[in-house]
Amino acid sequence: MLGGGLWPGTLTVVYGATGIGKTHLGLTFAEHGRVVDGARGIVLDMNGRGDSQQHDEYAARLFDWTLRPWTHTVTPMAEPYPPADQMQAFYSNACRWVGRLRDFQVPTPDGGFEFDWNWKAAYSHALYTVRPFMYFHFAAGSRRVVVDGVEPMDSPADSIQFFMFDELYRKIVHRDAETLGMEICLPVWKHRAFIDGHLYDHAAITTLLLVTTEETRLEDLLARKVATGDMGATANTIVVLGSERVGSRLARMLCVVKHRGSAMSDEIVEYRIGAGGIELG
């Protein structure tokens, strides 16, 4: 149905209500990287209430994959290299903030708003974990990023989660490998050999963004308007997962509503969540 898969270097946004199967899809995408790319994808959970999506449980049951959390932090001029066990840690939930942008801003004398300094300090500290999490896994061969836990918001432009995702996507995921390496591995002269020996093509990294919606029915999702600040406006591919009544039962349905550059099918197909994850047909 996906016409051979998602194109490297692109952004795919998946919309669907809680429990519809987005996390199953995301973990399957990350796990498949082990076969296609030679390394699993990484999972960034932006949910502010812990692992409510049960990533670790699903990964263990579906793929016999122990999804360990990344805890290695690299502050400026600190020793950058992670312990060996951290290279088997493909999960991070360091960016846990949810809500409206205004909740993290304060008024300025000119009548505008700016981020509160306390939040900026906490966010910067979180980046000391997220940046090495992504960089060292990319340097080791990971080419897939799954971002989960994005909550519903009437106006995506007002969402702190969409703000953070946009920052991470532009400034880490699709930042030149040499530049990112030099920003993390300081002083550069001391780590130049590692940086040069672990260059990768950031344009080959594929990102899957899983967004929870208030809409549950497929028809409502298909009719959903793209609001200001919604990542779907610039995504290469949009997938919606919704439910529809079929006879006396409620069926899960999947549709690819936007795709660029590949021969994806426009049909609506039913899927089930079984022992092996999402199963079409």
Coordinates of C-alpha atoms in Angstrom, one line a residue:
M1 CA 0.0 0.0 0.0
L2 CA 2.9 2.4 0.7
G3 CA 4.3 1.8 -2.8
G4 CA 7.6 0.2 -1.5
G5 CA 7.9 2.2 1.7
L6 CA 8.6 5.8 2.8
W7 CA 11.2 7.7 0.9
P8 CA 14.4 8.4 2.7
G9 CA 14.8 11.9 4.0
T10 CA 11.1 12.6 4.1
L11 CA 8.6 13.5 6.9
T12 CA 5.5 11.4 7.3
V13 CA 2.7 12.5 9.7
V14 CA 0.3 9.9 11.0
Y15 CA -3.0 11.2 12.5
G16 CA -5.3 9.1 14.7
A17 CA -7.1 8.9 18.0
T18 CA -5.7 7.3 21.1
G19 CA -5.6 3.5 20.8
I20 CA -6.0 3.3 17.1
G21 CA -2.5 1.8 16.5
K22 CA -0.2 4.7 15.9
T23 CA 2.5 3.4 18.3
H24 CA 2.3 -0.1 16.8
L25 CA 3.0 1.5 13.4
G26 CA 5.8 3.6 14.7
L27 CA 7.6 0.8 16.4
T28 CA 7.2 -1.4 13.4
F29 CA 8.8 1.3 11.3
A30 CA 11.7 1.7 13.7
E31 CA 12.3 -2.1 14.1
H32 CA 12.3 -2.5 10.3
G33 CA 15.3 -0.3 10.1
R34 CA 17.3 -3.1 11.6
V35 CA 16.8 -5.1 8.4
V36 CA 16.8 -2.2 5.8
D37 CA 19.4 0.2 7.3
G38 CA 21.4 -2.1 9.5
A39 CA 20.3 -0.3 12.7
R40 CA 17.0 0.2 14.5
G41 CA 15.3 3.6 14.4
I42 CA 15.1 5.8 17.4
V43 CA 11.9 6.7 19.3
L44 CA 11.4 10.1 20.9
D45 CA 8.4 10.1 23.2
M46 CA 7.0 13.7 23.8
N47 CA 4.3 12.5 26.1
G48 CA 4.4 14.5 29.4
R49 CA 2.9 11.8 31.6
G50 CA 5.4 9.0 31.2
D51 CA 5.2 6.0 28.9
S52 CA 1.4 5.9 28.5
Q53 CA 1.8 4.5 25.0
Q54 CA 3.4 1.4 26.4
H55 CA 6.3 1.5 24.0
D56 CA 8.5 -0.9 26.0
E57 CA 5.7 -3.4 26.4
Y58 CA 4.8 -3.3 22.7
A59 CA 8.4 -3.6 21.6
A60 CA 9.1 -6.6 23.8
R61 CA 5.9 -8.4 22.7
L62 CA 6.1 -7.6 19.0
F63 CA 9.8 -7.8 18.3
D64 CA 11.5 -9.2 21.4
W65 CA 13.1 -5.8 21.6
T66 CA 14.1 -4.4 25.0
L67 CA 13.4 -0.7 24.6
R68 CA 15.9 0.9 27.0
P69 CA 15.8 4.7 27.8
W70 CA 18.7 6.9 26.8
T71 CA 20.0 8.8 29.8
H72 CA 23.5 10.0 28.6
T73 CA 23.8 13.8 28.8
V74 CA 26.5 15.8 27.2
T75 CA 27.0 19.3 28.6
P76 CA 29.5 21.7 26.9
M77 CA 33.1 20.5 27.1
A78 CA 32.1 17.3 28.9
E79 CA 33.3 13.9 27.7
P80 CA 30.8 13.2 24.8
Y81 CA 31.0 9.5 24.1
P82 CA 28.1 7.4 25.5
P83 CA 28.8 4.2 27.5
A84 CA 28.5 1.0 25.3
D85 CA 25.1 0.1 26.8
Q86 CA 23.6 3.4 25.8
M87 CA 24.1 2.5 22.1
Q88 CA 21.4 -0.1 22.7
A89 CA 19.1 2.5 24.2
F90 CA 16.7 3.6 21.4
Y91 CA 14.1 5.5 23.4
S92 CA 14.1 9.0 24.9
N93 CA 11.4 11.0 26.7
A94 CA 13.5 14.0 27.6
C95 CA 11.1 16.5 26.1
R96 CA 8.0 16.1 28.3
W97 CA 6.3 19.4 28.0
V98 CA 2.7 19.6 26.8
G99 CA 0.2 22.4 26.4
R100 CA 0.0 25.8 24.9
L101 CA 3.0 27.9 24.0
R102 CA 1.6 30.7 26.1
D103 CA 1.9 28.5 29.2
F104 CA 5.7 28.7 28.9
Q105 CA 5.9 32.4 28.0
V106 CA 5.9 35.7 29.8
P107 CA 4.9 39.2 28.6
T108 CA 7.5 41.6 27.4
P109 CA 7.5 45.4 27.9
D110 CA 6.6 46.0 24.3
G111 CA 3.4 44.0 24.6
G112 CA 4.7 40.8 23.1
F113 CA 5.7 37.4 24.6
E114 CA 8.9 35.5 25.1
F115 CA 9.8 32.2 26.6
D116 CA 10.2 32.2 30.4
W117 CA 13.9 31.9 31.3
N118 CA 13.2 29.0 33.7
W119 CA 11.6 27.0 30.9
K120 CA 14.4 28.0 28.5
A121 CA 17.0 26.7 30.9
A122 CA 15.1 23.4 31.4
Y123 CA 14.6 23.0 27.7
S124 CA 18.3 23.6 27.0
H125 CA 19.2 21.0 29.6
A126 CA 16.9 18.5 27.9
L127 CA 18.7 19.2 24.6
Y128 CA 21.9 18.0 26.3
T129 CA 20.3 14.6 26.3
V130 CA 18.3 14.7 23.1
R131 CA 21.1 15.9 20.8
P132 CA 23.6 13.2 21.7
F133 CA 20.8 10.6 21.6
M134 CA 20.1 11.5 18.0
Y135 CA 23.7 12.2 16.9
F136 CA 25.4 9.1 18.2
H137 CA 22.6 6.8 16.9
F138 CA 22.8 8.5 13.5
A139 CA 26.6 8.1 13.5
A140 CA 26.1 4.4 14.3
G141 CA 23.7 3.9 11.4
S142 CA 20.2 4.7 12.5
R143 CA 18.2 6.4 9.7
R144 CA 14.7 6.4 11.2
V145 CA 13.2 8.7 13.7
V146 CA 9.8 8.1 15.3
V147 CA 8.2 10.9 17.3
D148 CA 5.3 9.9 19.4
G149 CA 3.0 11.4 22.1
V150 CA 1.9 14.5 20.3
E151 CA -1.4 15.5 21.9
P152 CA -4.5 17.1 20.3
M153 CA -4.5 20.9 20.0
D154 CA -7.1 23.2 18.4
S155 CA -4.4 25.4 17.0
P156 CA -1.1 23.5 16.3
A157 CA 0.7 26.8 16.1
D158 CA 0.0 27.3 19.8
S159 CA 1.3 23.9 20.8
I160 CA 4.6 23.6 22.7
Q161 CA 5.0 20.1 21.3
F162 CA 4.8 21.3 17.7
F163 CA 7.3 24.1 18.5
M164 CA 9.8 21.6 20.0
F165 CA 9.3 19.1 17.1
D166 CA 10.0 21.8 14.5
E167 CA 13.1 22.8 16.4
L168 CA 14.4 19.3 16.7
Y169 CA 13.6 18.4 13.1
R170 CA 15.4 21.4 11.7
K171 CA 18.3 21.8 14.1
I172 CA 19.1 18.2 14.9
V173 CA 17.6 15.6 12.6
H174 CA 18.4 17.6 9.4
R175 CA 21.5 19.3 10.6
D176 CA 24.7 18.6 8.8
A177 CA 26.5 15.8 10.5
E178 CA 29.8 17.5 10.8
T179 CA 28.3 20.7 12.2
L180 CA 26.2 18.8 14.8
G181 CA 29.2 16.7 15.8
M182 CA 31.3 19.8 16.3
E183 CA 28.6 21.3 18.5
I184 CA 28.4 18.2 20.7
C185 CA 32.0 17.0 20.8
L186 CA 34.0 19.8 22.3
P187 CA 36.8 20.8 22.1
V188 CA 36.6 20.0 18.4
W189 CA 40.3 19.4 17.9
K190 CA 40.2 16.6 20.5
H191 CA 37.3 14.8 18.8
R192 CA 38.0 15.6 15.1
A193 CA 38.9 12.0 14.2
F194 CA 35.6 10.7 15.6
I195 CA 33.6 13.4 13.9
D196 CA 35.2 12.9 10.5
G197 CA 35.0 9.1 10.9
H198 CA 31.3 9.1 11.6
L199 CA 29.8 11.4 9.0
Y200 CA 26.4 10.5 7.7
D201 CA 23.9 12.0 5.2
H202 CA 21.2 13.8 7.2
A203 CA 19.1 14.0 4.0
A204 CA 18.7 10.2 4.2
I205 CA 17.0 10.2 7.6
T206 CA 13.3 9.5 7.5
T207 CA 11.0 10.9 10.2
L208 CA 7.6 9.5 11.3
L209 CA 5.5 11.9 13.4
L210 CA 2.6 10.4 15.3
V211 CA -0.1 12.9 16.2
T212 CA -3.1 12.1 18.4
T213 CA -6.4 13.6 17.3
E214 CA -9.8 14.3 18.9
E215 CA -11.5 12.8 15.8
T216 CA -11.9 9.1 15.9
R217 CA -13.9 8.3 12.7
L218 CA -12.0 8.0 9.5
E219 CA -14.5 10.3 7.6
D220 CA -13.9 13.0 10.1
L221 CA -10.1 12.7 9.7
L222 CA -10.3 12.8 6.0
A223 CA -12.3 16.0 6.2
R224 CA -10.0 17.5 8.8
K225 CA -8.6 20.9 7.8
V226 CA -4.9 21.6 8.0
A227 CA -4.5 24.4 10.6
T228 CA -1.8 27.0 10.9
G229 CA 1.4 25.4 12.3
D230 CA 0.3 21.9 11.5
M231 CA 3.2 19.8 10.4
G232 CA 1.0 18.0 7.9
A233 CA 1.1 21.1 5.7
T234 CA 4.8 20.5 4.9
A235 CA 4.9 16.7 5.3
N236 CA 5.7 14.5 2.3
T237 CA 3.2 11.9 3.3
I238 CA 0.1 11.9 5.5
V239 CA -1.5 8.8 6.8
V240 CA -4.8 8.7 8.8
L241 CA -6.0 5.9 11.1
G242 CA -9.6 5.9 12.0
S243 CA -12.6 3.8 12.9
E244 CA -15.8 3.1 10.9
R245 CA -18.8 1.0 11.5
V246 CA -18.9 -2.1 9.3
G247 CA -22.1 -4.0 9.9
S248 CA -22.4 -4.7 13.6
R249 CA -18.7 -4.1 14.4
L250 CA -16.3 -1.2 14.6
A251 CA -13.4 -1.6 12.1
R252 CA -10.1 0.2 12.0
M253 CA -9.3 1.8 8.7
L254 CA -6.1 3.2 7.2
C255 CA -5.8 5.7 4.3
V256 CA -2.8 7.5 2.7
V257 CA -4.2 10.9 2.0
K258 CA -1.1 12.6 0.7
H259 CA 2.0 11.3 -0.9
R260 CA 4.8 12.7 -3.0
G261 CA 7.3 10.8 -5.1
S262 CA 6.0 7.3 -4.7
A263 CA 3.3 5.0 -6.1
M264 CA 1.2 4.8 -2.9
S265 CA -2.3 3.5 -3.1
D266 CA -5.3 5.9 -2.4
E267 CA -7.6 3.1 -1.3
I268 CA -9.0 2.8 2.2
V269 CA -8.1 -0.5 3.8
E270 CA -9.1 -2.3 7.0
Y271 CA -6.5 -3.4 9.4
R272 CA -6.4 -5.2 12.7
I273 CA -3.9 -5.1 15.6
G274 CA -2.9 -8.7 16.2
A275 CA 0.0 -10.6 17.8
G276 CA 2.4 -9.3 15.2
G277 CA 1.2 -5.6 15.3
I278 CA -0.8 -4.0 12.5
E279 CA -2.1 -6.5 10.0
L280 CA -3.8 -5.3 6.8
G281 CA -6.8 -7.1 5.3

